[in-house]
Amino acid sequence: MTLRPGRPAEARELSELAFRAKAHWGYDAAFMEAARPWLLVTPDDFTTAQLVVAEVDGAAAGFCVLQVDGDRAEVLDLWVDPPAMGRGAGRALWEDAAAAARAAGARLLFVEADPHARDFYEAMGAELVGEAPSEAVAGRMLPLLCQEL
């Protein structure tokens, strides 16, 4: 597996990967359609944030979008394609994001997680610090986690 910068030409492929990864958790069709706009990789992801792709055998196995603002950084997206789950792509992407955030001067790394991914982020060293409202589904709250860098 290698990590490399994402390319704008693969925005559609990465959006589809994010959709597959979210669907992996068994959400129904209505939920997935409501979430679709928030799973899209946009041109802004390549210009206002750092987008890193985990690649295995020439194909994207996952990706992470990191935004740093002073001493605070946030993982905006971290998705692993279901066939690649449990094989180290998520860990590699998280560790890369933490290192990049630290190098940019951040002291804290935040992520609003899918509830199914909370255990993963806690295993990476992040701690639950609260909840954040979902932008996709009214009334749904998401775990907010933070790791000191």
PDB file of C-alpha atoms in Angstrom:
ATOM      1  CA  MET A   1       0.000   0.000   0.000  1.00  0.00           C
ATOM      2  CA  THR A   2       1.171   3.479  -0.812  1.00  0.00           C
ATOM      3  CA  LEU A   3      -0.164   6.889   0.186  1.00  0.00           C
ATOM      4  CA  ARG A   4      -0.222   9.619  -2.407  1.00  0.00           C
ATOM      5  CA  PRO A   5      -1.938  12.957  -3.031  1.00  0.00           C
ATOM      6  CA  GLY A   6      -5.394  12.692  -4.527  1.00  0.00           C
ATOM      7  CA  ARG A   7      -5.984  13.897  -8.073  1.00  0.00           C
ATOM      8  CA  PRO A   8      -9.008  15.991  -9.093  1.00  0.00           C
ATOM      9  CA  ALA A   9      -9.637  13.623 -11.998  1.00  0.00           C
ATOM     10  CA  GLU A  10     -10.514  10.855  -9.528  1.00  0.00           C
ATOM     11  CA  ALA A  11     -13.186  12.832  -7.630  1.00  0.00           C
ATOM     12  CA  ARG A  12     -15.990  10.670  -9.033  1.00  0.00           C
ATOM     13  CA  GLU A  13     -14.178   7.414  -8.194  1.00  0.00           C
ATOM     14  CA  LEU A  14     -13.503   8.603  -4.637  1.00  0.00           C
ATOM     15  CA  SER A  15     -17.115   9.742  -4.217  1.00  0.00           C
ATOM     16  CA  GLU A  16     -18.282   6.252  -5.209  1.00  0.00           C
ATOM     17  CA  LEU A  17     -15.796   4.715  -2.768  1.00  0.00           C
ATOM     18  CA  ALA A  18     -17.197   6.892   0.051  1.00  0.00           C
ATOM     19  CA  PHE A  19     -20.750   5.827  -0.858  1.00  0.00           C
ATOM     20  CA  ARG A  20     -19.789   2.122  -0.794  1.00  0.00           C
ATOM     21  CA  ALA A  21     -18.027   2.559   2.539  1.00  0.00           C
ATOM     22  CA  LYS A  22     -21.047   4.269   4.120  1.00  0.00           C
ATOM     23  CA  ALA A  23     -23.444   1.675   2.679  1.00  0.00           C
ATOM     24  CA  HIS A  24     -21.277  -1.074   4.186  1.00  0.00           C
ATOM     25  CA  TRP A  25     -22.859  -0.309   7.564  1.00  0.00           C
ATOM     26  CA  GLY A  26     -26.302  -1.433   6.397  1.00  0.00           C
ATOM     27  CA  TYR A  27     -28.057   1.911   6.060  1.00  0.00           C
ATOM     28  CA  ASP A  28     -31.306   1.797   4.076  1.00  0.00           C
ATOM     29  CA  ALA A  29     -31.720   3.344   0.623  1.00  0.00           C
ATOM     30  CA  ALA A  30     -33.511   6.461   1.897  1.00  0.00           C
ATOM     31  CA  PHE A  31     -30.722   7.199   4.380  1.00  0.00           C
ATOM     32  CA  MET A  32     -28.059   6.662   1.721  1.00  0.00           C
ATOM     33  CA  GLU A  33     -29.770   9.042  -0.692  1.00  0.00           C
ATOM     34  CA  ALA A  34     -30.011  11.673   2.056  1.00  0.00           C
ATOM     35  CA  ALA A  35     -26.311  11.199   2.789  1.00  0.00           C
ATOM     36  CA  ARG A  36     -25.161  11.204  -0.862  1.00  0.00           C
ATOM     37  CA  PRO A  37     -24.464  14.970  -1.130  1.00  0.00           C
ATOM     38  CA  TRP A  38     -22.136  14.757   1.903  1.00  0.00           C
ATOM     39  CA  LEU A  39     -20.232  11.841   0.392  1.00  0.00           C
ATOM     40  CA  LEU A  40     -19.211  13.714  -2.743  1.00  0.00           C
ATOM     41  CA  VAL A  41     -15.586  14.608  -3.287  1.00  0.00           C
ATOM     42  CA  THR A  42     -15.552  18.142  -4.682  1.00  0.00           C
ATOM     43  CA  PRO A  43     -12.909  20.353  -6.321  1.00  0.00           C
ATOM     44  CA  ASP A  44     -12.621  22.244  -3.005  1.00  0.00           C
ATOM     45  CA  ASP A  45     -11.339  19.056  -1.381  1.00  0.00           C
ATOM     46  CA  PHE A  46      -8.236  19.349  -3.565  1.00  0.00           C
ATOM     47  CA  THR A  47      -7.660  23.082  -3.065  1.00  0.00           C
ATOM     48  CA  THR A  48      -8.717  23.962   0.499  1.00  0.00           C
ATOM     49  CA  ALA A  49      -7.716  20.711   2.184  1.00  0.00           C
ATOM     50  CA  GLN A  50      -5.200  17.890   1.886  1.00  0.00           C
ATOM     51  CA  LEU A  51      -6.616  14.817   0.174  1.00  0.00           C
ATOM     52  CA  VAL A  52      -4.539  11.645   0.456  1.00  0.00           C
ATOM     53  CA  VAL A  53      -5.328   8.345  -1.247  1.00  0.00           C
ATOM     54  CA  ALA A  54      -4.296   4.910   0.004  1.00  0.00           C
ATOM     55  CA  GLU A  55      -3.560   2.864  -3.084  1.00  0.00           C
ATOM     56  CA  VAL A  56      -3.224  -0.914  -3.367  1.00  0.00           C
ATOM     57  CA  ASP A  57      -2.242  -2.539  -6.657  1.00  0.00           C
ATOM     58  CA  GLY A  58      -2.969   0.682  -8.564  1.00  0.00           C
ATOM     59  CA  ALA A  59      -6.488   1.155  -7.159  1.00  0.00           C
ATOM     60  CA  ALA A  60      -7.796   3.469  -4.456  1.00  0.00           C
ATOM     61  CA  ALA A  61      -8.416   1.506  -1.255  1.00  0.00           C
ATOM     62  CA  GLY A  62      -9.372   4.572   0.769  1.00  0.00           C
ATOM     63  CA  PHE A  63      -8.851   8.283   1.193  1.00  0.00           C
ATOM     64  CA  CYS A  64      -8.653  11.004   3.798  1.00  0.00           C
ATOM     65  CA  VAL A  65      -9.427  14.720   3.617  1.00  0.00           C
ATOM     66  CA  LEU A  66      -7.630  16.836   6.220  1.00  0.00           C
ATOM     67  CA  GLN A  67      -8.112  20.533   6.928  1.00  0.00           C
ATOM     68  CA  VAL A  68      -5.793  22.449   9.246  1.00  0.00           C
ATOM     69  CA  ASP A  69      -6.652  25.810  10.797  1.00  0.00           C
ATOM     70  CA  GLY A  70      -3.992  27.006  13.199  1.00  0.00           C
ATOM     71  CA  ASP A  71      -3.637  24.671  16.152  1.00  0.00           C
ATOM     72  CA  ARG A  72      -6.793  22.758  15.202  1.00  0.00           C
ATOM     73  CA  ALA A  73      -7.091  20.163  12.441  1.00  0.00           C
ATOM     74  CA  GLU A  74     -10.087  18.178  11.290  1.00  0.00           C
ATOM     75  CA  VAL A  75     -10.452  14.993   9.306  1.00  0.00           C
ATOM     76  CA  LEU A  76     -13.366  15.933   7.064  1.00  0.00           C
ATOM     77  CA  ASP A  77     -13.542  12.497   5.440  1.00  0.00           C
ATOM     78  CA  LEU A  78     -11.833   9.177   5.950  1.00  0.00           C
ATOM     79  CA  TRP A  79     -13.251   6.305   3.914  1.00  0.00           C
ATOM     80  CA  VAL A  80     -11.978   2.813   3.225  1.00  0.00           C
ATOM     81  CA  ASP A  81     -13.438   0.663   0.472  1.00  0.00           C
ATOM     82  CA  PRO A  82     -15.182  -2.325   2.120  1.00  0.00           C
ATOM     83  CA  PRO A  83     -12.917  -4.979   0.492  1.00  0.00           C
ATOM     84  CA  ALA A  84      -9.896  -3.147   1.976  1.00  0.00           C
ATOM     85  CA  MET A  85     -11.322  -2.772   5.503  1.00  0.00           C
ATOM     86  CA  GLY A  86      -9.224  -4.360   8.217  1.00  0.00           C
ATOM     87  CA  ARG A  87      -6.061  -4.334   6.103  1.00  0.00           C
ATOM     88  CA  GLY A  88      -4.381  -1.183   7.430  1.00  0.00           C
ATOM     89  CA  ALA A  89      -5.550   1.496   4.995  1.00  0.00           C
ATOM     90  CA  GLY A  90      -7.598   3.334   7.614  1.00  0.00           C
ATOM     91  CA  ARG A  91      -4.773   3.274  10.150  1.00  0.00           C
ATOM     92  CA  ALA A  92      -2.270   4.471   7.547  1.00  0.00           C
ATOM     93  CA  LEU A  93      -4.550   7.326   6.478  1.00  0.00           C
ATOM     94  CA  TRP A  94      -5.270   8.390  10.089  1.00  0.00           C
ATOM     95  CA  GLU A  95      -1.591   8.296  11.054  1.00  0.00           C
ATOM     96  CA  ASP A  96      -0.670  10.256   7.929  1.00  0.00           C
ATOM     97  CA  ALA A  97      -3.327  12.883   8.718  1.00  0.00           C
ATOM     98  CA  ALA A  98      -2.083  13.188  12.307  1.00  0.00           C
ATOM     99  CA  ALA A  99       1.514  13.612  11.133  1.00  0.00           C
ATOM    100  CA  ALA A 100       0.521  16.197   8.517  1.00  0.00           C
ATOM    101  CA  ALA A 101      -1.580  18.119  11.050  1.00  0.00           C
ATOM    102  CA  ARG A 102       1.261  18.073  13.577  1.00  0.00           C
ATOM    103  CA  ALA A 103       3.740  19.264  10.925  1.00  0.00           C
ATOM    104  CA  ALA A 104       1.388  22.153  10.066  1.00  0.00           C
ATOM    105  CA  GLY A 105       1.307  23.255  13.706  1.00  0.00           C
ATOM    106  CA  ALA A 106      -1.949  21.709  14.866  1.00  0.00           C
ATOM    107  CA  ARG A 107      -2.172  20.460  18.435  1.00  0.00           C
ATOM    108  CA  LEU A 108      -5.611  18.830  18.183  1.00  0.00           C
ATOM    109  CA  LEU A 109      -7.110  16.562  15.529  1.00  0.00           C
ATOM    110  CA  PHE A 110     -10.916  16.324  15.415  1.00  0.00           C
ATOM    111  CA  VAL A 111     -13.291  14.060  13.518  1.00  0.00           C
ATOM    112  CA  GLU A 112     -17.078  13.835  13.395  1.00  0.00           C
ATOM    113  CA  ALA A 113     -17.493  10.101  12.976  1.00  0.00           C
ATOM    114  CA  ASP A 114     -20.151   7.791  11.716  1.00  0.00           C
ATOM    115  CA  PRO A 115     -21.328   5.981  14.864  1.00  0.00           C
ATOM    116  CA  HIS A 116     -20.102   2.695  13.361  1.00  0.00           C
ATOM    117  CA  ALA A 117     -16.577   4.139  13.021  1.00  0.00           C
ATOM    118  CA  ARG A 118     -16.281   5.401  16.596  1.00  0.00           C
ATOM    119  CA  ASP A 119     -14.413   2.295  17.777  1.00  0.00           C
ATOM    120  CA  PHE A 120     -11.887   2.707  14.963  1.00  0.00           C
ATOM    121  CA  TYR A 121     -11.086   6.309  15.908  1.00  0.00           C
ATOM    122  CA  GLU A 122     -10.818   5.409  19.580  1.00  0.00           C
ATOM    123  CA  ALA A 123      -8.407   2.610  18.640  1.00  0.00           C
ATOM    124  CA  MET A 124      -6.357   5.254  16.804  1.00  0.00           C
ATOM    125  CA  GLY A 125      -6.072   7.272  20.026  1.00  0.00           C
ATOM    126  CA  ALA A 126      -8.930   9.746  19.661  1.00  0.00           C
ATOM    127  CA  GLU A 127     -11.263  10.329  22.579  1.00  0.00           C
ATOM    128  CA  LEU A 128     -14.964  11.136  22.555  1.00  0.00           C
ATOM    129  CA  VAL A 129     -15.392  14.837  23.420  1.00  0.00           C
ATOM    130  CA  GLY A 130     -19.044  15.385  22.493  1.00  0.00           C
ATOM    131  CA  GLU A 131     -21.566  15.156  19.698  1.00  0.00           C
ATOM    132  CA  ALA A 132     -22.175  17.113  16.516  1.00  0.00           C
ATOM    133  CA  PRO A 133     -25.404  17.358  14.523  1.00  0.00           C
ATOM    134  CA  SER A 134     -25.469  15.461  11.239  1.00  0.00           C
ATOM    135  CA  GLU A 135     -25.772  17.698   8.190  1.00  0.00           C
ATOM    136  CA  ALA A 136     -27.396  14.889   6.214  1.00  0.00           C
ATOM    137  CA  VAL A 137     -30.147  13.749   8.572  1.00  0.00           C
ATOM    138  CA  ALA A 138     -32.035  16.182  10.803  1.00  0.00           C
ATOM    139  CA  GLY A 139     -31.992  15.215  14.468  1.00  0.00           C
ATOM    140  CA  ARG A 140     -29.162  12.697  14.095  1.00  0.00           C
ATOM    141  CA  MET A 141     -26.124  13.253  16.288  1.00  0.00           C
ATOM    142  CA  LEU A 142     -22.613  12.077  15.450  1.00  0.00           C
ATOM    143  CA  PRO A 143     -19.778  11.288  17.843  1.00  0.00           C
ATOM    144  CA  LEU A 144     -17.168  14.062  17.953  1.00  0.00           C
ATOM    145  CA  LEU A 145     -13.712  12.733  18.727  1.00  0.00           C
ATOM    146  CA  CYS A 146     -10.390  14.440  19.310  1.00  0.00           C
ATOM    147  CA  GLN A 147      -6.780  13.329  19.482  1.00  0.00           C
ATOM    148  CA  GLU A 148      -4.040  15.424  21.022  1.00  0.00           C
ATOM    149  CA  LEU A 149      -1.067  15.616  18.681  1.00  0.00           C
TER     150      LEU A 149
END
